[in-house]
Coordinates of C-alpha atoms in Angstrom, one line a residue:
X1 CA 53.3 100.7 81.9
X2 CA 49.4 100.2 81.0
X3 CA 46.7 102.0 83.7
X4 CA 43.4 102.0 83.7
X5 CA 41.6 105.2 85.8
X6 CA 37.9 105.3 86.6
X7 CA 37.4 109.3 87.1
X8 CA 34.0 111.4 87.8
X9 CA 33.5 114.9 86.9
X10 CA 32.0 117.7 88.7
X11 CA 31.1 121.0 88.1
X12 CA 32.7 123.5 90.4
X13 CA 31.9 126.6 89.2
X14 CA 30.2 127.8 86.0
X15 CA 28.5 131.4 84.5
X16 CA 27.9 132.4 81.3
X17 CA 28.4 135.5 81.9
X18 CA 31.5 135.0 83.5
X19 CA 35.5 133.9 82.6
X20 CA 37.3 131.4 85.1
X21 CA 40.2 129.0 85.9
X22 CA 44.2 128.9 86.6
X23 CA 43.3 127.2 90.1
X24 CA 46.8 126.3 89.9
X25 CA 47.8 129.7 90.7
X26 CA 46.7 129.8 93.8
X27 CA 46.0 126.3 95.8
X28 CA 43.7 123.6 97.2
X29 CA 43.9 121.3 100.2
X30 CA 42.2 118.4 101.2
X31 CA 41.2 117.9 104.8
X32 CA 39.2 114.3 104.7
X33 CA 36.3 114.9 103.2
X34 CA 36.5 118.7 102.9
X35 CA 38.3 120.1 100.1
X36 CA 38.8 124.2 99.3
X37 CA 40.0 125.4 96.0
X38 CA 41.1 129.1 94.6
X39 CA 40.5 130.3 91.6
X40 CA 39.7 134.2 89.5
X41 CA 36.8 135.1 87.9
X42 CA 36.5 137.6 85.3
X43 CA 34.5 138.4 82.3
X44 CA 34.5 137.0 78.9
X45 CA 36.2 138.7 76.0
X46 CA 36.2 136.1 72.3
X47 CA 38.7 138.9 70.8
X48 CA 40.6 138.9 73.9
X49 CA 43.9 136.9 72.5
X50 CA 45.1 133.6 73.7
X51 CA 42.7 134.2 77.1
X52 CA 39.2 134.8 76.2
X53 CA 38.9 137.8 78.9
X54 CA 38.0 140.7 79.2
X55 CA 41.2 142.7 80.2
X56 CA 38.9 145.9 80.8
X57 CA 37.3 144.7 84.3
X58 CA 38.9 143.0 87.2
X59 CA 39.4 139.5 87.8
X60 CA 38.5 138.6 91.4
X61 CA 39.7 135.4 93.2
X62 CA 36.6 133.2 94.2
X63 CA 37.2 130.4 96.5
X64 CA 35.0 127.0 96.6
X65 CA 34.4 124.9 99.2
X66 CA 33.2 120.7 99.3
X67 CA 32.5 118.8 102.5
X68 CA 31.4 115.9 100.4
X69 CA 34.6 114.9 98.8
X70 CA 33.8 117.2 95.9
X71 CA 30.4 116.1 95.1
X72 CA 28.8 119.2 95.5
X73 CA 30.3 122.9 95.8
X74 CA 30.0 126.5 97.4
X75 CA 31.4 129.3 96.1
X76 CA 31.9 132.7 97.6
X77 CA 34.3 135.2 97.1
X78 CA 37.4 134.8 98.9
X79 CA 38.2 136.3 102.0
X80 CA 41.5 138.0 101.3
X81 CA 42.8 141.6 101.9
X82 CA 43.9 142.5 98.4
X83 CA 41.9 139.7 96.2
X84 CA 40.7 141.8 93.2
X85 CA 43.5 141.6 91.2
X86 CA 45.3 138.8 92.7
X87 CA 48.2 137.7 90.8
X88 CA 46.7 138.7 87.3
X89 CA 48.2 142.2 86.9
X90 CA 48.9 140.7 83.3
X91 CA 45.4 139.7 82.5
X92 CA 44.4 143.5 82.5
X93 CA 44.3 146.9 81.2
X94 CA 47.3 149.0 82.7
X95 CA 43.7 151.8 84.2
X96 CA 42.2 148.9 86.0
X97 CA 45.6 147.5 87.3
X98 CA 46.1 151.3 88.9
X99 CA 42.8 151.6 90.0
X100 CA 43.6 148.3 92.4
X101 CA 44.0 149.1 95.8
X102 CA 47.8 149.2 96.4
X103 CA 48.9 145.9 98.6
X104 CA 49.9 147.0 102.5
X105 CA 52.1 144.2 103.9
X106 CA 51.6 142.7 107.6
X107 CA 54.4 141.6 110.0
X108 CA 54.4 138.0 110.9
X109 CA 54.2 136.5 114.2
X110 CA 55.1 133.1 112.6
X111 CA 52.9 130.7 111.9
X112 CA 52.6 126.7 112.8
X113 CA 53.3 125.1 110.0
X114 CA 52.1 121.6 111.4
X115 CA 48.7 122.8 112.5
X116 CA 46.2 120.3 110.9
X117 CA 44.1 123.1 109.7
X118 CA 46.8 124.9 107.6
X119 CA 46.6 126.7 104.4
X120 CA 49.2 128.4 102.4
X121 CA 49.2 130.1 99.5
X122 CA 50.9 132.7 97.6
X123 CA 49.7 136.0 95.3
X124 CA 51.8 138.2 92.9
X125 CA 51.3 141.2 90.6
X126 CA 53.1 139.8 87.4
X127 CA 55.4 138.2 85.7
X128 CA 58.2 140.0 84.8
X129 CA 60.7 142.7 86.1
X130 CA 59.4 145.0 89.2
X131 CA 56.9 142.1 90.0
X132 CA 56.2 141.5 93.4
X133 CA 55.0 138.1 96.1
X134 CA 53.5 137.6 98.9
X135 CA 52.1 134.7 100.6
X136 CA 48.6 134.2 103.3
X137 CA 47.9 131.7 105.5
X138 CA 45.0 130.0 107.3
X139 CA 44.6 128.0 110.3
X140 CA 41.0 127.6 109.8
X141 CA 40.9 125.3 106.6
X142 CA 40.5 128.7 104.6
X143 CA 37.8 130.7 106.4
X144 CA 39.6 133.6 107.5
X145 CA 42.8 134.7 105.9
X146 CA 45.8 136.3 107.5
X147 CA 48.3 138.4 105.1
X148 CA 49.2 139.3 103.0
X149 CA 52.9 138.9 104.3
X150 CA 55.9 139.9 101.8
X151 CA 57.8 137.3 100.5
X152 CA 62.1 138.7 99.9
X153 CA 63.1 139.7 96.2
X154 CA 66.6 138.1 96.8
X155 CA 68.1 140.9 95.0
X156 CA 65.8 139.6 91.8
X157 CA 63.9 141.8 89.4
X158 CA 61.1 140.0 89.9
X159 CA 59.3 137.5 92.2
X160 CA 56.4 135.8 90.4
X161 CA 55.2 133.1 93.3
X162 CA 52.6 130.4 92.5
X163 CA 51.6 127.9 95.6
X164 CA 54.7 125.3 96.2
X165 CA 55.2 124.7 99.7
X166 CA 56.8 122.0 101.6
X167 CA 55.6 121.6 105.1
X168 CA 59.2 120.2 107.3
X169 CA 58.5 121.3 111.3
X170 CA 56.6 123.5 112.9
X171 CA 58.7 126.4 111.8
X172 CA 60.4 125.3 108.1
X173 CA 59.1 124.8 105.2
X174 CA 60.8 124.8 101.7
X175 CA 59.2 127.5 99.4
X176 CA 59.7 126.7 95.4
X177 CA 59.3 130.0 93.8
X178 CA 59.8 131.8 90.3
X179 CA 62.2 134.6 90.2
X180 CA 63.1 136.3 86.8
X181 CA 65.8 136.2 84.5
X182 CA 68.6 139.1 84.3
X183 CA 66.9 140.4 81.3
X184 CA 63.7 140.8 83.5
X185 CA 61.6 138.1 81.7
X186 CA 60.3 134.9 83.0
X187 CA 61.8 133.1 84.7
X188 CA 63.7 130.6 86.4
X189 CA 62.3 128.7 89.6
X190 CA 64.4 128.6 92.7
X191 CA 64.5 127.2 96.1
X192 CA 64.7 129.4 99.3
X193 CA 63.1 128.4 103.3
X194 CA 62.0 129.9 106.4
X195 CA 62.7 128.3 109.9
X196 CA 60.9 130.8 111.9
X197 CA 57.0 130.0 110.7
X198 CA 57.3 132.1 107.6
X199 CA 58.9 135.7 109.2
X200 CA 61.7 135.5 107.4
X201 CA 63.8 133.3 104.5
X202 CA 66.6 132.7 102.8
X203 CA 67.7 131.5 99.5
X204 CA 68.9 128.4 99.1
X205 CA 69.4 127.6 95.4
X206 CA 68.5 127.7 91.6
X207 CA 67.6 124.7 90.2
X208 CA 68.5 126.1 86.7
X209 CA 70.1 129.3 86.9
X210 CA 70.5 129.8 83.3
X211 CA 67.2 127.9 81.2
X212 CA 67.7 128.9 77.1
X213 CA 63.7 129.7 77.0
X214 CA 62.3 129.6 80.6
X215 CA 60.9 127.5 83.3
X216 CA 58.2 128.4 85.7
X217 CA 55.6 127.2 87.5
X218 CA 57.3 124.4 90.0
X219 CA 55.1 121.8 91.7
X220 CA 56.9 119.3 94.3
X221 CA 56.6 116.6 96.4
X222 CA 59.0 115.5 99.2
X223 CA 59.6 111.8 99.2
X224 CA 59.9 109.6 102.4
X225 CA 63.6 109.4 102.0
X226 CA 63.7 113.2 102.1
X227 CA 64.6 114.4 98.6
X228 CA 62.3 116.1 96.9
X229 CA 61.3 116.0 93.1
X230 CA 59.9 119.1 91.4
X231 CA 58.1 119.3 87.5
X232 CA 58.7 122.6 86.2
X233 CA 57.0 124.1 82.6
X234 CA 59.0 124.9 80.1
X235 CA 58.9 126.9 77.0
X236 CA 62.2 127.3 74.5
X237 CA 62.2 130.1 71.8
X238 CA 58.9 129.4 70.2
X239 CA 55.5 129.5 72.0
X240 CA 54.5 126.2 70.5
X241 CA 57.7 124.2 72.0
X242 CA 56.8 123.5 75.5
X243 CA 56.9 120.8 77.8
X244 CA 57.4 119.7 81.5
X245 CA 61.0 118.7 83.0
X246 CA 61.3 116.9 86.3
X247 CA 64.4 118.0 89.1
X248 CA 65.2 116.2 92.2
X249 CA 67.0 117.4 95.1
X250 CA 68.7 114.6 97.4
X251 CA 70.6 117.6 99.0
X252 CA 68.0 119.8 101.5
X253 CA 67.4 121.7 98.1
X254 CA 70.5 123.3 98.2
X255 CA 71.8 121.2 95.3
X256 CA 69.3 119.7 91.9
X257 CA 69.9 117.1 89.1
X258 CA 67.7 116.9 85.9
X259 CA 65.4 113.7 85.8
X260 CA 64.3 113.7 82.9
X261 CA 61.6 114.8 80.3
X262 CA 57.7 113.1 81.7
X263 CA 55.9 115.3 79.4
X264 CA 57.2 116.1 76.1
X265 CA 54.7 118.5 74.4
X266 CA 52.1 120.5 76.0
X267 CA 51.5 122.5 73.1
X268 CA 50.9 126.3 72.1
X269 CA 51.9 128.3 75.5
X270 CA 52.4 125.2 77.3
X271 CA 51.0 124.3 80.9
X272 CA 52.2 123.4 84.2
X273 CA 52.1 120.4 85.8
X274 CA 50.9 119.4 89.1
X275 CA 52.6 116.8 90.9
X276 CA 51.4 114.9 93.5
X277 CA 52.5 111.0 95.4
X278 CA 49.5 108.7 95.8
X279 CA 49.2 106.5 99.2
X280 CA 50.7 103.5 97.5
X281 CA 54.1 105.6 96.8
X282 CA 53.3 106.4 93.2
X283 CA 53.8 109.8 91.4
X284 CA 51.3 111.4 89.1
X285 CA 51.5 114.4 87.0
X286 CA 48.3 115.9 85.8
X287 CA 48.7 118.8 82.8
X288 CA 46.6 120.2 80.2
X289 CA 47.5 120.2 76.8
X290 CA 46.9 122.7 74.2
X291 CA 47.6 121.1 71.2
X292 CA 44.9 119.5 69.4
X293 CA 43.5 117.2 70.5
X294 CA 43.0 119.7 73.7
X295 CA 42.8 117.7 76.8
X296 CA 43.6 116.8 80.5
X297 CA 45.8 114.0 80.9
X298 CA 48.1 112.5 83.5
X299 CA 51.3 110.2 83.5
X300 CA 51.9 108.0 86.5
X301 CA 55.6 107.2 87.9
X302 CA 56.1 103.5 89.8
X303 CA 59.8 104.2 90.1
X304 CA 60.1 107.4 92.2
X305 CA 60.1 109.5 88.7
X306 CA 63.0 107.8 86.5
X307 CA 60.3 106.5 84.3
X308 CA 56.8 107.4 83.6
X309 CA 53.9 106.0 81.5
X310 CA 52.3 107.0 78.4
X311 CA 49.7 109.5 78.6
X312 CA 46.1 108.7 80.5
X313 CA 43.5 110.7 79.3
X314 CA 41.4 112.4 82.1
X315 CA 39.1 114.7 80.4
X316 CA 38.9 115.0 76.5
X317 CA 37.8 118.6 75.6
X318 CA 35.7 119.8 72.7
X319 CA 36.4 123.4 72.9
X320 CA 40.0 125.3 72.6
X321 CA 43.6 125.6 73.7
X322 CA 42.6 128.0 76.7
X323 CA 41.8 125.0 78.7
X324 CA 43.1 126.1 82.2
X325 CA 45.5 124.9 84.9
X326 CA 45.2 121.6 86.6
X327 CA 45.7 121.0 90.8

């Protein structure tokens, strides 16, 4: 398969004086011309290791806003209970992760899953064992927040939740999530669902229960026959052998089946991908890679994910491997 993509770039958000990115941590949804992304903000460290932050201040999750198809931006902090901090517990100093105001779940009432206005998205303090998730939601395309609102451990050490909902009724949604493994590292992704508008859920299945290195990070897409197909990152025993995997369940994700391999290498640490269906039915998978040369690329499905093309180059970076997360 040959493509050819006409892309523009914009600047969302940029300080000198500041550290950004891992949008893909949290979310962004697209209502017509109106599009709202998350994101943390910290400060900049060179010395600071594979991140370039500073791990002795807080990061604090900023949230943009476009009404002009992404054009132009606005960005504010976001309006969360609980934001400083917000699901980068690893990204500081154990003082400054104590010094965060402890998280004080709410009950839910339920929420409509199939108002038009809907945003969900999750937080988490970590990655590994004793980590804990949560999710918010908005009904206002992201100007007020309601949450935080616990998400089960499932009799798991940890519960490391990154933004992977699918949107069924009213009331059910599908929630992909990563969970650890018994030894208390990451991690392992899982399915589980709520038919009550988020108050409670139950598991429904691994899709690997037992990965040699691990796999994290899911991003999904239900297709119009009903299955769904989910990329997950993947690292094996080095930190420079790392790719993305693809699963589909035809089953309610109760049962999965390995598709295949659309992204090969994504280099030292690896990155996630984000998978999304275009209007005309086809899949695309957007990724960073940190090997050189550092980039953000894509690979495009016509065949409902058996096969995929080589990869498109989106953005070709002149900088490093720390290169961020794409949604």
């Amino acid at each position: 398969m040959q493509f050819s993509i006409m892309n523009t770039h914009h600047e969302i958000y940029r300080r000198t004086d500041r550290y950004a990115g891992w949008p893909a941590n949290y979310g962004m949804w697209v209502w017509d011309n109106e599009i709202v992304l998350l994101f943390t903000s910290g400060y900049p460290d060179p010395n600071g290791g594979f991140h370039a932050r500073d791990r002795n201040h807080p990061l604090v999750t900023m949230q943009a806003r476009s009404t002009d198809g992404g054009d132009s931006w606005s960005v504010t902090e976001a309006p969360l209970r609980f934001g400083t901090g917000l699901g980068t517990h690893e990204h500081m100093n154990q003082a400054i992760v104590d010094s965060l105001e402890a998280v004080k779940f709410e009950s839910s009432s339920g929420t409509d899953f199939s108002d038009p206005n809907l945003a969900v998205m999750c937080g988490k303090t970590g990655l590994t064992a004793g980590s804990k998730s949560w999710f918010y939601t908005s009904v206002d395309r992201c100007r007020t927040w309601s949450g935080p609102f616990e998400i089960p451990m499932f009799d798991q050490l940890g519960i490391a939740a990154r933004t992977d909902w699918i949107v069924e009724s009213a009331e059910s949604a599908t929630l992909l999530l990563t969970a650890t493994k018994p030894d208390g590292g990451e991690g392992r992704v899982f399915a589980c669902r709520t038919e009550d508008g988020g108050k409670k859920f139950r598991f429904l299945s691994w899709i690997n229960s037992a990965p040699k290195g691990y796999e994290i990070m899911p991003s999904s897409v239900q297709l119009t026959d009903g299955s769904i197909l989910t990329t997950v990152r993947c690292r094996g025993s080095r930190r420079d052998d790392c790719w993305i995997d693809l699963y589909k369940s035809a089953g309610d994700a109760k049962t999965w089946e390995y598709l295949g391999r659309p992204v090969p290498d994504t280099g030292d640490g690896g990155n996630p991908g984000s998978l999304v269906e275009l209007n005309d039915g086809r899949l695309v998978i957007t990724y960073g890679s940190r090997k050189i040369p550092y980039g953000i690329f894509a690979v495009i499905s016509e065949d409902h994910g058996v096969s995929w093309s080589n990869p498109i180059v989106l953005r070709e970076s002149f900088g490093n491997h720390d290169i961020g997360y794409t949604r």
